[in-house]
CSV table of C-alpha atoms in Angstrom, one decimal:
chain,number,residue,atom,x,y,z
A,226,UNK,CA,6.3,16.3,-9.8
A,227,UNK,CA,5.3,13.2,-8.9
A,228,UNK,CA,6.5,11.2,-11.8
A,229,UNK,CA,10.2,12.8,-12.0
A,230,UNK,CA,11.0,12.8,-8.3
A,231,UNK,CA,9.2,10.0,-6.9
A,232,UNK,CA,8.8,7.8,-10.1
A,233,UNK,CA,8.5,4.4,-8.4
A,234,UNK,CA,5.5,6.4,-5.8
A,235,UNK,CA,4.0,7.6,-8.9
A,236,UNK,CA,3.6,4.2,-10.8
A,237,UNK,CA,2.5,1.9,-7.5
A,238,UNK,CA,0.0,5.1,-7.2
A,239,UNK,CA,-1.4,4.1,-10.8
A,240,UNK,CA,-1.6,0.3,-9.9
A,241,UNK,CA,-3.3,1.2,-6.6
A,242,UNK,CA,-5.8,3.5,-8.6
A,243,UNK,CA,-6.8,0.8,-11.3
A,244,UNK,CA,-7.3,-2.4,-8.9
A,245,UNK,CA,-8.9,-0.1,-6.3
A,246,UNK,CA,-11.4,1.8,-8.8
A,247,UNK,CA,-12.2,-2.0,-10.1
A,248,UNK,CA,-13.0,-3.3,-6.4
A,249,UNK,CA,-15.2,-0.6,-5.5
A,250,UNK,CA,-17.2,-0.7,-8.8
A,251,UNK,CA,-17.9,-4.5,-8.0
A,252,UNK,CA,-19.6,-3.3,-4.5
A,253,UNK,CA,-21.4,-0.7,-5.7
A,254,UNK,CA,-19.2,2.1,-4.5
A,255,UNK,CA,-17.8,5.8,-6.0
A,256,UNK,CA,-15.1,4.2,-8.2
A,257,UNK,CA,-14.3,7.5,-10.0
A,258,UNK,CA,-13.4,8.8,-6.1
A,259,UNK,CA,-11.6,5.7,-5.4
A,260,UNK,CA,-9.5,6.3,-8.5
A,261,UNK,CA,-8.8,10.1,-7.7
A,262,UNK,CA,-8.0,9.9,-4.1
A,263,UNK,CA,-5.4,6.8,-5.3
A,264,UNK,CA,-3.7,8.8,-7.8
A,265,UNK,CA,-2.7,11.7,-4.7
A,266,UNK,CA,-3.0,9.1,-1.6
A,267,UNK,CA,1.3,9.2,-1.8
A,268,UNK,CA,2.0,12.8,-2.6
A,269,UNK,CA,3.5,13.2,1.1
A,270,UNK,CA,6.0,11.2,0.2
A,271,UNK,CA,7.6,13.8,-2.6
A,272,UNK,CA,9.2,15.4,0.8
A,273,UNK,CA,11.5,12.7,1.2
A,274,UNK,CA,11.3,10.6,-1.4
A,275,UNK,CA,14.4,8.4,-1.4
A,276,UNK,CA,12.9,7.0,2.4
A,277,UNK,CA,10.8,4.9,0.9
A,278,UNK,CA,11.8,1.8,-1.0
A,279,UNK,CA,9.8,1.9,-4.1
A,280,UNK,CA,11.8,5.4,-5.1
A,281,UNK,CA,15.4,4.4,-4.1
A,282,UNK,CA,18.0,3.3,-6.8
A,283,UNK,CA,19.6,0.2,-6.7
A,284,UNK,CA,23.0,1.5,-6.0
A,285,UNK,CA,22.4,3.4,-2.7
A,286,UNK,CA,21.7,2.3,0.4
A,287,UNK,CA,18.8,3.2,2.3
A,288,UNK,CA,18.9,6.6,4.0
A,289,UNK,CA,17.1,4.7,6.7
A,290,UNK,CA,20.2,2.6,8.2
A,291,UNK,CA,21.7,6.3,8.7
A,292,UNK,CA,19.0,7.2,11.1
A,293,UNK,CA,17.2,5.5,14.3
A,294,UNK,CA,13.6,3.2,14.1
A,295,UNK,CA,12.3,6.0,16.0
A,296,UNK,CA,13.4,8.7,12.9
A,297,UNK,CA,12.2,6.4,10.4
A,298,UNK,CA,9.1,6.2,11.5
A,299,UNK,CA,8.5,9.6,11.9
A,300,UNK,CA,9.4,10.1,8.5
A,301,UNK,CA,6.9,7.6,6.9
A,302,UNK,CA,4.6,8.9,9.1
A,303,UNK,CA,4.7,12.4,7.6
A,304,UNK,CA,3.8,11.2,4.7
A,305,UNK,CA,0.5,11.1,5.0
A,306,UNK,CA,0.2,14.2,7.3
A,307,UNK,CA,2.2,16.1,4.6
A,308,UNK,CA,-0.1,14.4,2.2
A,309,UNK,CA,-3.2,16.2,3.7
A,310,UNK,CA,-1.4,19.2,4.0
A,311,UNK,CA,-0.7,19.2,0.0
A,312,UNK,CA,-4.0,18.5,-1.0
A,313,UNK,CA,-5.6,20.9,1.4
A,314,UNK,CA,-3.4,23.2,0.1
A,315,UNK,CA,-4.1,22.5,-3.2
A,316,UNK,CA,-8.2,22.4,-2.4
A,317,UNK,CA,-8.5,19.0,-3.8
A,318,UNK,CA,-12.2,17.7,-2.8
A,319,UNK,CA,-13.1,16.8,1.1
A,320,UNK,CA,-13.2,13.3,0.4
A,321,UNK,CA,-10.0,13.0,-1.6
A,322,UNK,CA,-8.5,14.4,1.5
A,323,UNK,CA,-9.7,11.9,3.9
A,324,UNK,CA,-8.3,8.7,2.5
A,325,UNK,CA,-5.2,10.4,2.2
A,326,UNK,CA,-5.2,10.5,5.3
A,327,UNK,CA,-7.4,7.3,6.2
A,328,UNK,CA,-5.1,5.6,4.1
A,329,UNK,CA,-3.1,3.7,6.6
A,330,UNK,CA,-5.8,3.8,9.4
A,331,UNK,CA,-3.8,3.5,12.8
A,332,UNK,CA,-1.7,0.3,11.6
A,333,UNK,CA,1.3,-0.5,13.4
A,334,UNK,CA,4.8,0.4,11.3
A,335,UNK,CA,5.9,-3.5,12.3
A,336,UNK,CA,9.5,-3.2,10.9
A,337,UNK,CA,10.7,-0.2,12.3
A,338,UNK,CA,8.9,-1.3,15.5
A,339,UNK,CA,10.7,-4.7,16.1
A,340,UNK,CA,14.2,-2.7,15.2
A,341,UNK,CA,12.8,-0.3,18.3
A,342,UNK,CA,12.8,-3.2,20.3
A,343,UNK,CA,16.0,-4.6,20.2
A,344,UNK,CA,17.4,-1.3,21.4
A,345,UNK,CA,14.2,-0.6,24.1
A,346,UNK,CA,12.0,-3.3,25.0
A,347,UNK,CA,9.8,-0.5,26.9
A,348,UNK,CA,9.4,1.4,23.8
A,349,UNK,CA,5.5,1.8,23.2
A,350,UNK,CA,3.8,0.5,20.4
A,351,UNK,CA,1.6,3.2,19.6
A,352,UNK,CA,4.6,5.4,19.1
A,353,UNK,CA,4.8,3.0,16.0
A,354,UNK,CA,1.1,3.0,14.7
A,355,UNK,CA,0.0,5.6,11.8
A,356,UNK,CA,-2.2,8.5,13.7
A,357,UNK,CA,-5.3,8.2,11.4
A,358,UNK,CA,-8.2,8.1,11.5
A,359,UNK,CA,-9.3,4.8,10.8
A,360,UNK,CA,-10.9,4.2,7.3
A,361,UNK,CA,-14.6,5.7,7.3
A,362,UNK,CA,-15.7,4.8,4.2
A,363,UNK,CA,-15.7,1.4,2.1
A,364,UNK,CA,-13.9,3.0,-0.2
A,365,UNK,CA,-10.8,4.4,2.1
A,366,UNK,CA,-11.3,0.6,3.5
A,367,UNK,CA,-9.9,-0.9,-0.3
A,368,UNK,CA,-7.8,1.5,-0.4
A,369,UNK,CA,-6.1,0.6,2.7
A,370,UNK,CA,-5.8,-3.0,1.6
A,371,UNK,CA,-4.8,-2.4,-2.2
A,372,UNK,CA,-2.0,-0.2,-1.4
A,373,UNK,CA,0.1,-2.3,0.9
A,374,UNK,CA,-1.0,-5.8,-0.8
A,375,UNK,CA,0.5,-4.1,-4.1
A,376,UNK,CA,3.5,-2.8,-2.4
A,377,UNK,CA,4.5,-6.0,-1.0
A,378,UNK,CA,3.8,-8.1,-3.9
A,379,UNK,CA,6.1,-6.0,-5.9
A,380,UNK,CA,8.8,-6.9,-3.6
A,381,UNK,CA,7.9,-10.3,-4.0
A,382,UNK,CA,10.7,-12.8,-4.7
A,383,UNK,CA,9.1,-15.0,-8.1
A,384,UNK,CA,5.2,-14.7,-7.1
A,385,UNK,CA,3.4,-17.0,-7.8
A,386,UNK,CA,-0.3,-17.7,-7.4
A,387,UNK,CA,-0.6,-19.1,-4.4
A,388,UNK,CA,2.0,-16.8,-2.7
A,389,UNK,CA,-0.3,-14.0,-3.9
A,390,UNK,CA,-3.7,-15.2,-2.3
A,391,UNK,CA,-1.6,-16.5,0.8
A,392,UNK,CA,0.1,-12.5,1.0
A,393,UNK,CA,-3.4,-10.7,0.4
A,394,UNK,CA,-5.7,-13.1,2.7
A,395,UNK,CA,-3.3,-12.2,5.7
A,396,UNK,CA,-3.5,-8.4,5.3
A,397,UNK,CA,-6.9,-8.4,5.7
A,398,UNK,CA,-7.0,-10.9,8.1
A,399,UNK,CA,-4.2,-8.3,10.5
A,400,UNK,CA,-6.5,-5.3,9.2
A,401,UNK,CA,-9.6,-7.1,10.5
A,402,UNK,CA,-8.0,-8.7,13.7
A,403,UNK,CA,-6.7,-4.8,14.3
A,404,UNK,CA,-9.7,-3.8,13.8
A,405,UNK,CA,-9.0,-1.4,11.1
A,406,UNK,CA,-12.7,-1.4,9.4
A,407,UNK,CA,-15.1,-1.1,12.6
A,408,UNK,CA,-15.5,2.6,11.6
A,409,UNK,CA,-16.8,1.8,8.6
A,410,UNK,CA,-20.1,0.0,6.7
A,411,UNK,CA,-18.0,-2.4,4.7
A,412,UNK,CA,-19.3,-5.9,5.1
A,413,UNK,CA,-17.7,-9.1,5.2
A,414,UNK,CA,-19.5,-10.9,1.7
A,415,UNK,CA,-17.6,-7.2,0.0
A,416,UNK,CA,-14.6,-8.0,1.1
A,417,UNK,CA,-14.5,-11.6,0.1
A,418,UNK,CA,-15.3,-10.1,-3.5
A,419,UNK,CA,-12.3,-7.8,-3.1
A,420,UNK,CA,-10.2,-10.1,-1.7
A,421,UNK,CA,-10.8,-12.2,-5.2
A,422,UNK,CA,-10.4,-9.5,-7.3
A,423,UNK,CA,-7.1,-7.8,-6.1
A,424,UNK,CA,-5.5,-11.5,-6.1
A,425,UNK,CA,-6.5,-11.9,-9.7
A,426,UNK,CA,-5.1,-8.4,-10.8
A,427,UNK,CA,-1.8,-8.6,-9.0
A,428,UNK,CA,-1.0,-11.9,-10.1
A,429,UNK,CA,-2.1,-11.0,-13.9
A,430,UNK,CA,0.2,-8.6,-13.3
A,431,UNK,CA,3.5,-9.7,-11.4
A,432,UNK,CA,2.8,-13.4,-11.8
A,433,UNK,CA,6.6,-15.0,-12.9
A,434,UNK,CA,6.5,-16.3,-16.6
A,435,UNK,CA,6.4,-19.9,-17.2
A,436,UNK,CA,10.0,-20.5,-18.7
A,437,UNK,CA,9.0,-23.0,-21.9
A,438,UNK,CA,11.7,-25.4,-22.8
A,439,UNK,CA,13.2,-24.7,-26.2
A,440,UNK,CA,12.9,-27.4,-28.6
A,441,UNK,CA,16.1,-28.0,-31.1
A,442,UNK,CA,15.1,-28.7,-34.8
A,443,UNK,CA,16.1,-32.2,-34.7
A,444,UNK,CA,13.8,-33.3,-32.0
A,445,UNK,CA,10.8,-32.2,-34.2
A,446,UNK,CA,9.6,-34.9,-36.0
């Protein structure tokens, strides 16, 4: 279902399952889990697909500037309680259904938050934070920071290097000021290694191609 309806979903769900399955091998942790729980940590989203960006077709506008910050919110929300509602469903494992729904801890939806503001300055911010729990596990932990550091370097204008270890270095840095990962036993040395490894793999993978010059036959001597 995934793949037809929610094609974009489906593929950043791949990506998010090979870097994050890679991580957690390097610090010892259930890789085959982390890989699993990646592939289904989306399926929510199949309920309304065209909300989030990665699904939408270039021609049409986003379903979101029909609707309030309030309403959009909501909706991304849902997809992670629909999500655990799916898989429970479904009677996927325990522990594939808890970074589902660890998957965004209790981070704040900043966007949608700000575009609150400007029409309520007393609306509350934890209206606009995910209802989690927070990650419990090291693996629901890399999970947490794969997923969005692959979703916004993919909308990355020309990435480059440096962009990339700029963009993933300040989402843990938010996630640890938040204090995202004090329910968990991840340590600081693991997710320096991570840190390194999920810069490496996006920008093998979304790093701009170096434009070579071509060379005209008379200016080979």
């Amino acid at each position: 279902d995934l793949i037809t309806k929610a094609p974009g979903t489906y593929h950043h769900s791949l990506m998010v399952a090979n870097i994050s399955a890679n991580c957690v091998e390097a610090i010892g942790g259930d890789s085959q889990l982390a890989r699993v729980a990646c592939y289904y940590h989306d399926i929510g989203k199949l309920e309304h697909p065209f909300f989030f960006i990665e699904n939408l077709p270039g021609h049409m506008e986003s379903p979101h500037n029909m609707i309030s910050a309030e309403e959009s919110a909501q909706i991304i929300f849902n997809h992670v309680t629909k999500g655990v509602e799916i898989l429970t469903q479904h009677q996927l494992p325990q522990a594939v259904i808890d970074i589902c729904a660890q998957h965004h801890g209790t981070t704040l939806m900043k966007y949608f938050y700000a575009e609150a503001l400007k029409n309520n300055p007393d609306v509350k911010e934890e209206d606009f934070r995910y209802p989690g729990p927070k990650p419990q596990t090291k693996e629901a932990a890399i999970i947490n920071i794969v997923d969005s550091a692959e979703a916004a370097t993919r909308a990355m204008k020309e990435p480059t290097l440096e962009k990339v270890e700029a963009l993933v270095h300040s989402i843990i840095m938010n996630r640890l000021e938040d204090e995202q990962f004090v329910e968990c036993d991840i340590t600081m040395k693991e997710i320096a290694i991570v840190e390194k490894m999920i810069v490496t793999s996006l920008n093998g993978t979304f790093h701009s191609r170096i434009e070579y010059p071509t060379i005209k036959k008379q200016e080979i001597k």
